[in-house]
Amino acid sequence: ETGVTQSPTHLIKTRGQQVTLRCSSQSGHNTVSWYQQALGQGPQFIFQYYREEENGRGNFPPRFSGLQFPNYSSELNVNALELDDSALYLCASSPGGASPYGYTFGSGTRLTVV
Amino acid sequence: AQSVTQLDSQVPVFEEAPVELRCNYSSSVSVYLFWYVQYPNQGLQLLLKYLSGSTLVESINGFEAEFNKSQTSFHLRKPSVHISDTAEYFCAVSRSGGGADGLTFGKGTHLIIQP
């Protein structure tokens, strides 16, 4: 098992800019989801991709978008960054679309918007 | 929609003492229940999960949790804690039977082990 890896580990951006965060899912996992974890809070579900299609979305605006590629890597894109977007962004993968398999989380990307 | 309430933001306990971290959930549908642990500057690690069957589930490192449907609770317990258990613990739920709405987490409980 290769686990879930995320890059970069830390990032500083200016308000209004765009950012792309990357994730490499665990081998064989065809489901990936992204979470935002603000300081002192639990993670909040952004969206989920299954076989390269978005199949679920939390309460996040459209400026949060994503892609999943055939090699199970994925991206989270955030446009028009706001100060409140500062958070730890976590990628999680699963071997199936259904939740009972559990999710393997990466270590996250710490995004700071100034 | 589901929601999770972790009743304690911080729980200090002495080493080798027992601990209970409380979790209550709300949902209009059947759910799966999870406990995740987060060590400083790391991602989340699955500690244990309840899907169905026996209401008592155990992890390999001595933690256990009991699903109580009538009280909508899934409290985490350990009979004797170690310094290495210091971490943030998150309770989470997801819709059972498959779903694409991810995990709903509580705000977390910081377990502080005092020597």
Coordinates of C-alpha atoms in Angstrom, one line a residue, chain A residues 1-4 24-32 49-51 68-73 92-97 101-105:
Chain A
E1 CA 0.0 0.0 0.0
T2 CA 1.3 3.4 -0.9
G3 CA -1.1 5.4 1.2
V4 CA -2.4 8.9 0.3
S24 CA -2.3 10.8 -5.0
S25 CA -4.8 8.2 -3.8
Q26 CA -3.9 4.8 -2.4
S27 CA -3.4 2.2 -5.1
G28 CA -6.7 0.6 -6.2
H29 CA -8.9 3.3 -4.6
N30 CA -11.4 4.7 -7.1
T31 CA -13.1 7.1 -4.8
V32 CA -11.5 10.3 -3.5
Y49 CA -15.3 11.9 -7.0
Y50 CA -16.0 8.3 -8.1
R51 CA -14.4 7.1 -11.4
Q68 CA -10.0 13.0 -10.7
F69 CA -7.7 11.4 -13.2
P70 CA -7.5 7.7 -14.5
N71 CA -4.4 7.1 -12.4
Y72 CA -6.4 7.9 -9.2
S73 CA -4.6 11.2 -8.7
A92 CA -9.2 10.9 1.5
S93 CA -9.5 7.8 -0.7
S94 CA -11.6 4.7 -0.5
P95 CA -11.7 1.4 -2.5
G96 CA -15.4 1.8 -3.3
G97 CA -18.0 4.4 -3.7
Y101 CA -14.8 0.7 3.5
G102 CA -13.6 3.7 5.4
Y103 CA -11.4 6.3 4.1
T104 CA -7.6 6.7 4.1
F105 CA -6.5 10.3 4.7

